[in-house]
Amino acid sequence: AQSVTQLGSHVSVSEGALVLLRCNYSSSVPPYLFWYVQYPNQGLQLLLKYTSAATLVKGINGFEAEFKKSETSFHLTKPSAHMSDAAEYFCAVRKNNNDMRFGAGTRLTVKP
Amino acid sequence: KAGVTQTPRYLIKTRGQQVTLSCSPISGHRSVSWYQQTPGQGLQFLFEYFSETQRNKGNFPGRFSGRQFSNSRSEMNVSTLELGDSALYLCASSLEGSAEQFFGPGTRLTVL
């Protein structure tokens, strides 16, 4: 069965610092992988997706993620945090037509 | 192209009542999935509909049901509401053959 583990329920960084949000997946075959962001009282917005075309995936708002099969990881990074990046981030995995499985989420706080 | 819309955005009910939530997918999207989001359990998959048929189902009691209409709009119903049903209910739509899901803003249900 596919599942997702996000390491760290809360991450705090200073404005301008590197953002690193960790995600590990378990799946018998490389699945589709996603990162979503959720702002308060809103739905989920897709940041980026991995669909096997390239291991380094660039998304919106300066975020990117690297698929590492050997480590079964799909960590999300951004070189320089902005105050507007404060939100909750969810890693998700989906295989074929099965349901999307989400991690528990990581709340990112950006300090001025 | 308009995004996924959900109505109502907020709802307050009392225990024992029933509730119906509505979701209109992005034009052309025939797959609609429903998720429940709570602080304690995170994002949990309820069910997925495609072409008016339930294609996948999560691990929720029979009080939770759904349906999809010929225009791809979907409704979910919760009967005999319990306090624990208080949650943000998210709907997501996708194109057939695409793993990517687009989320609506959600319906915040409060059960008193």
mmCIF file of C-alpha atoms in Angstrom:
data_model
loop_
_atom_site.group_PDB
_atom_site.id
_atom_site.type_symbol
_atom_site.label_atom_id
_atom_site.label_comp_id
_atom_site.label_asym_id
_atom_site.label_seq_id
_atom_site.Cartn_x
_atom_site.Cartn_y
_atom_site.Cartn_z
ATOM 1 C CA ALA A 1 0.000 0.000 0.000
ATOM 2 C CA GLN A 2 1.187 3.489 -0.680
ATOM 3 C CA SER A 3 1.744 5.940 2.129
ATOM 4 C CA VAL A 4 3.487 9.202 2.858
ATOM 5 C CA THR A 5 5.484 10.361 5.860
ATOM 6 C CA GLN A 6 6.276 14.001 6.446
ATOM 7 C CA LEU A 7 9.068 14.546 8.937
ATOM 8 C CA GLY A 8 8.381 17.479 11.202
ATOM 9 C CA SER A 9 4.888 18.753 11.874
ATOM 10 C CA HIS A 10 6.245 22.270 12.380
ATOM 11 C CA VAL A 11 9.142 23.996 10.670
ATOM 12 C CA SER A 12 10.237 27.524 11.470
ATOM 13 C CA VAL A 13 12.655 29.533 9.340
ATOM 14 C CA SER A 14 13.740 33.127 9.121
ATOM 15 C CA GLU A 15 12.773 35.251 6.172
ATOM 16 C CA GLY A 16 15.361 34.766 3.440
ATOM 17 C CA ALA A 17 16.524 31.402 4.781
ATOM 18 C CA LEU A 18 16.344 28.055 3.020
ATOM 19 C CA VAL A 19 13.097 26.135 3.323
ATOM 20 C CA LEU A 20 13.338 22.336 3.470
ATOM 21 C CA LEU A 21 10.235 20.238 4.049
ATOM 22 C CA ARG A 22 10.774 16.496 4.112
ATOM 23 C CA CYS A 23 8.625 13.802 2.572
ATOM 24 C CA ASN A 24 9.208 10.081 2.248
ATOM 25 C CA TYR A 25 6.900 7.713 0.461
ATOM 26 C CA SER A 26 6.405 4.001 0.428
ATOM 27 C CA SER A 27 5.223 2.384 -2.733
ATOM 28 C CA SER A 28 6.042 -0.761 -4.599
ATOM 29 C CA VAL A 29 6.507 1.212 -7.796
ATOM 30 C CA PRO A 30 7.323 4.885 -8.365
ATOM 31 C CA PRO A 31 4.034 6.689 -7.959
ATOM 32 C CA TYR A 32 2.857 10.138 -8.798
ATOM 33 C CA LEU A 33 4.005 12.567 -6.093
ATOM 34 C CA PHE A 34 2.636 15.966 -5.242
ATOM 35 C CA TRP A 35 3.165 18.890 -2.927
ATOM 36 C CA TYR A 36 0.150 20.995 -2.016
ATOM 37 C CA VAL A 37 -0.065 24.166 0.067
ATOM 38 C CA GLN A 38 -3.008 25.205 2.212
ATOM 39 C CA TYR A 39 -3.570 28.692 3.537
ATOM 40 C CA PRO A 40 -5.979 29.236 6.451
ATOM 41 C CA ASN A 41 -9.611 28.554 5.604
ATOM 42 C CA GLN A 42 -8.782 27.606 2.059
ATOM 43 C CA GLY A 43 -8.529 24.460 -0.032
ATOM 44 C CA LEU A 44 -5.340 22.877 -1.280
ATOM 45 C CA GLN A 45 -3.313 24.478 -4.037
ATOM 46 C CA LEU A 46 -0.943 22.400 -6.119
ATOM 47 C CA LEU A 47 2.684 23.527 -5.808
ATOM 48 C CA LEU A 48 4.292 20.891 -8.005
ATOM 49 C CA LYS A 49 4.029 17.296 -9.160
ATOM 50 C CA TYR A 50 6.357 14.456 -10.100
ATOM 51 C CA THR A 51 5.194 12.277 -12.952
ATOM 52 C CA SER A 52 8.474 10.547 -13.890
ATOM 53 C CA ALA A 53 9.417 13.035 -16.599
ATOM 54 C CA ALA A 54 12.240 14.611 -14.582
ATOM 55 C CA THR A 55 13.588 14.004 -11.100
ATOM 56 C CA LEU A 56 13.948 17.707 -10.291
ATOM 57 C CA VAL A 57 10.575 19.355 -10.440
ATOM 58 C CA LYS A 58 10.023 23.090 -10.372
ATOM 59 C CA GLY A 59 6.788 24.473 -9.093
ATOM 60 C CA ILE A 60 5.090 27.750 -8.380
ATOM 61 C CA ASN A 61 6.289 30.474 -6.002
ATOM 62 C CA GLY A 62 9.943 29.408 -6.336
ATOM 63 C CA PHE A 63 9.490 25.948 -4.838
ATOM 64 C CA GLU A 64 11.095 22.821 -6.209
ATOM 65 C CA ALA A 65 11.364 19.177 -5.211
ATOM 66 C CA GLU A 66 13.701 16.347 -6.095
ATOM 67 C CA PHE A 67 12.563 12.774 -6.531
ATOM 68 C CA LYS A 68 15.134 10.344 -5.159
ATOM 69 C CA LYS A 69 14.135 6.769 -5.774
ATOM 70 C CA SER A 70 17.029 5.328 -3.779
ATOM 71 C CA GLU A 71 15.897 7.261 -0.716
ATOM 72 C CA THR A 72 12.147 7.095 -1.512
ATOM 73 C CA SER A 73 12.078 10.809 -0.846
ATOM 74 C CA PHE A 74 10.485 13.857 -2.412
ATOM 75 C CA HIS A 75 11.656 16.795 -0.289
ATOM 76 C CA LEU A 76 10.382 20.307 -0.987
ATOM 77 C CA THR A 77 12.812 23.223 -1.025
ATOM 78 C CA LYS A 78 12.870 26.949 -1.601
ATOM 79 C CA PRO A 79 16.153 28.895 -1.528
ATOM 80 C CA SER A 80 14.790 31.972 0.218
ATOM 81 C CA ALA A 81 11.681 32.015 2.409
ATOM 82 C CA HIS A 82 9.174 34.820 2.160
ATOM 83 C CA MET A 83 6.625 35.810 4.769
ATOM 84 C CA SER A 84 3.855 34.829 2.355
ATOM 85 C CA ASP A 85 5.137 31.220 2.378
ATOM 86 C CA ALA A 86 3.747 30.694 5.874
ATOM 87 C CA ALA A 87 1.133 27.966 5.438
ATOM 88 C CA GLU A 88 0.609 24.240 5.802
ATOM 89 C CA TYR A 89 2.238 21.971 3.256
ATOM 90 C CA PHE A 90 1.102 18.506 2.317
ATOM 91 C CA CYS A 91 2.979 15.823 0.449
ATOM 92 C CA ALA A 92 0.759 13.339 -1.391
ATOM 93 C CA VAL A 93 1.153 10.148 -3.376
ATOM 94 C CA ARG A 94 -1.142 8.587 -5.916
ATOM 95 C CA LYS A 95 -0.763 5.424 -7.945
ATOM 96 C CA ASN A 96 -2.871 4.823 -11.012
ATOM 97 C CA ASN A 97 -6.533 5.417 -10.225
ATOM 98 C CA ASN A 98 -6.184 4.790 -6.531
ATOM 99 C CA ASP A 99 -7.052 7.454 -4.029
ATOM 100 C CA MET A 100 -4.592 10.214 -3.185
ATOM 101 C CA ARG A 101 -2.817 9.587 0.118
ATOM 102 C CA PHE A 102 -1.675 12.631 2.058
ATOM 103 C CA GLY A 103 0.980 13.108 4.668
ATOM 104 C CA ALA A 104 0.087 14.616 8.019
ATOM 105 C CA GLY A 105 1.223 18.047 6.880
ATOM 106 C CA THR A 106 3.986 20.429 7.908
ATOM 107 C CA ARG A 107 3.167 23.874 9.192
ATOM 108 C CA LEU A 108 5.741 26.385 8.010
ATOM 109 C CA THR A 109 6.317 29.522 10.045
ATOM 110 C CA VAL A 110 8.443 32.331 8.627
ATOM 111 C CA LYS A 111 9.980 34.714 11.127
ATOM 112 C CA PRO A 112 10.797 38.300 10.145
ATOM 113 C CA LYS B 1 -11.745 28.316 -16.688
ATOM 114 C CA ALA B 2 -13.559 28.357 -13.365
ATOM 115 C CA GLY B 3 -12.132 26.285 -10.548
ATOM 116 C CA VAL B 4 -13.816 23.733 -8.328
ATOM 117 C CA THR B 5 -16.684 25.255 -6.402
ATOM 118 C CA GLN B 6 -18.242 23.973 -3.227
ATOM 119 C CA THR B 7 -21.435 25.046 -1.527
ATOM 120 C CA PRO B 8 -22.133 26.009 1.102
ATOM 121 C CA ARG B 9 -18.821 27.278 2.480
ATOM 122 C CA TYR B 10 -19.960 27.081 6.087
ATOM 123 C CA LEU B 11 -22.607 24.984 7.773
ATOM 124 C CA ILE B 12 -23.753 24.502 11.352
ATOM 125 C CA LYS B 13 -25.849 21.486 12.260
ATOM 126 C CA THR B 14 -26.849 19.665 15.421
ATOM 127 C CA ARG B 15 -26.273 16.040 16.314
ATOM 128 C CA GLY B 16 -28.648 13.636 14.637
ATOM 129 C CA GLN B 17 -29.361 15.870 11.670
ATOM 130 C CA GLN B 18 -28.261 15.143 8.145
ATOM 131 C CA VAL B 19 -26.398 17.352 5.717
ATOM 132 C CA THR B 20 -25.782 17.538 1.975
ATOM 133 C CA LEU B 21 -22.711 19.201 0.503
ATOM 134 C CA SER B 22 -22.315 20.084 -3.146
ATOM 135 C CA CYS B 23 -19.324 20.190 -5.468
ATOM 136 C CA SER B 24 -19.052 21.446 -9.034
ATOM 137 C CA PRO B 25 -15.879 20.264 -10.768
ATOM 138 C CA ILE B 26 -13.814 22.105 -13.318
ATOM 139 C CA SER B 27 -15.467 21.975 -16.720
ATOM 140 C CA GLY B 28 -14.428 18.778 -18.501
ATOM 141 C CA HIS B 29 -13.369 16.974 -15.343
ATOM 142 C CA ARG B 30 -15.362 13.812 -14.835
ATOM 143 C CA SER B 31 -13.662 12.522 -11.700
ATOM 144 C CA VAL B 32 -14.656 13.970 -8.333
ATOM 145 C CA SER B 33 -13.126 12.963 -5.006
ATOM 146 C CA TRP B 34 -14.143 13.913 -1.485
ATOM 147 C CA TYR B 35 -11.887 14.276 1.544
ATOM 148 C CA GLN B 36 -12.437 14.995 5.211
ATOM 149 C CA GLN B 37 -9.877 17.154 6.971
ATOM 150 C CA THR B 38 -9.664 17.332 10.762
ATOM 151 C CA PRO B 39 -6.849 18.457 13.088
ATOM 152 C CA GLY B 40 -6.600 15.004 14.607
ATOM 153 C CA GLN B 41 -6.864 12.740 11.567
ATOM 154 C CA GLY B 42 -5.563 15.007 8.831
ATOM 155 C CA LEU B 43 -6.779 14.527 5.276
ATOM 156 C CA GLN B 44 -8.747 11.349 4.806
ATOM 157 C CA PHE B 45 -10.193 10.057 1.565
ATOM 158 C CA LEU B 46 -13.945 9.525 1.546
ATOM 159 C CA PHE B 47 -14.814 8.423 -1.981
ATOM 160 C CA GLU B 48 -14.305 9.070 -5.666
ATOM 161 C CA TYR B 49 -16.867 9.233 -8.418
ATOM 162 C CA PHE B 50 -16.341 8.935 -12.129
ATOM 163 C CA SER B 51 -19.097 9.012 -14.717
ATOM 164 C CA GLU B 52 -21.783 8.750 -12.034
ATOM 165 C CA THR B 53 -20.212 5.612 -10.525
ATOM 166 C CA GLN B 54 -18.328 5.285 -7.279
ATOM 167 C CA ARG B 55 -14.844 4.159 -8.242
ATOM 168 C CA ASN B 56 -13.025 4.174 -4.913
ATOM 169 C CA LYS B 57 -14.144 4.313 -1.318
ATOM 170 C CA GLY B 58 -12.316 5.154 1.865
ATOM 171 C CA ASN B 59 -12.808 3.717 5.312
ATOM 172 C CA PHE B 60 -15.815 5.661 6.542
ATOM 173 C CA PRO B 61 -19.126 4.404 7.943
ATOM 174 C CA GLY B 62 -22.198 4.061 5.795
ATOM 175 C CA ARG B 63 -23.544 7.346 7.169
ATOM 176 C CA PHE B 64 -21.304 8.974 4.592
ATOM 177 C CA SER B 65 -22.578 8.634 1.058
ATOM 178 C CA GLY B 66 -22.242 10.404 -2.218
ATOM 179 C CA ARG B 67 -23.442 10.576 -5.746
ATOM 180 C CA GLN B 68 -22.525 12.144 -9.038
ATOM 181 C CA PHE B 69 -24.818 13.550 -11.657
ATOM 182 C CA SER B 70 -24.586 13.381 -15.427
ATOM 183 C CA ASN B 71 -23.050 16.872 -15.516
ATOM 184 C CA SER B 72 -20.283 15.592 -13.171
ATOM 185 C CA ARG B 73 -21.496 17.669 -10.236
ATOM 186 C CA SER B 74 -21.317 15.683 -7.037
ATOM 187 C CA GLU B 75 -22.989 15.707 -3.669
ATOM 188 C CA MET B 76 -22.055 14.034 -0.446
ATOM 189 C CA ASN B 77 -24.467 13.311 2.333
ATOM 190 C CA VAL B 78 -23.852 12.638 5.987
ATOM 191 C CA SER B 79 -26.738 11.259 7.981
ATOM 192 C CA THR B 80 -27.207 11.119 11.745
ATOM 193 C CA LEU B 81 -24.483 13.665 12.353
ATOM 194 C CA GLU B 82 -22.053 13.157 15.223
ATOM 195 C CA LEU B 83 -19.843 15.722 16.943
ATOM 196 C CA GLY B 84 -16.836 14.028 15.374
ATOM 197 C CA ASP B 85 -18.119 14.820 11.893
ATOM 198 C CA SER B 86 -17.119 18.442 12.401
ATOM 199 C CA ALA B 87 -14.478 19.000 9.755
ATOM 200 C CA LEU B 88 -13.495 20.733 6.557
ATOM 201 C CA TYR B 89 -14.851 18.704 3.645
ATOM 202 C CA LEU B 90 -12.828 19.109 0.486
ATOM 203 C CA CYS B 91 -13.804 18.194 -3.023
ATOM 204 C CA ALA B 92 -11.287 17.674 -5.809
ATOM 205 C CA SER B 93 -11.717 17.082 -9.512
ATOM 206 C CA SER B 94 -9.428 15.666 -12.145
ATOM 207 C CA LEU B 95 -9.304 14.782 -15.803
ATOM 208 C CA GLU B 96 -9.596 11.131 -16.736
ATOM 209 C CA GLY B 97 -6.112 9.681 -16.970
ATOM 210 C CA SER B 98 -4.527 12.457 -14.929
ATOM 211 C CA ALA B 99 -3.314 11.844 -11.389
ATOM 212 C CA GLU B 100 -3.423 15.559 -10.558
ATOM 213 C CA GLN B 101 -6.353 16.770 -8.503
ATOM 214 C CA PHE B 102 -7.674 20.308 -8.241
ATOM 215 C CA PHE B 103 -9.260 21.227 -4.958
ATOM 216 C CA GLY B 104 -12.177 23.431 -4.059
ATOM 217 C CA PRO B 105 -12.171 25.805 -1.077
ATOM 218 C CA GLY B 106 -14.008 23.315 1.111
ATOM 219 C CA THR B 107 -17.142 23.318 3.249
ATOM 220 C CA ARG B 108 -16.590 23.880 6.949
ATOM 221 C CA LEU B 109 -19.139 21.740 8.831
ATOM 222 C CA THR B 110 -19.675 22.309 12.541
ATOM 223 C CA VAL B 111 -21.817 19.844 14.449
ATOM 224 C CA LEU B 112 -23.157 21.081 17.792
#
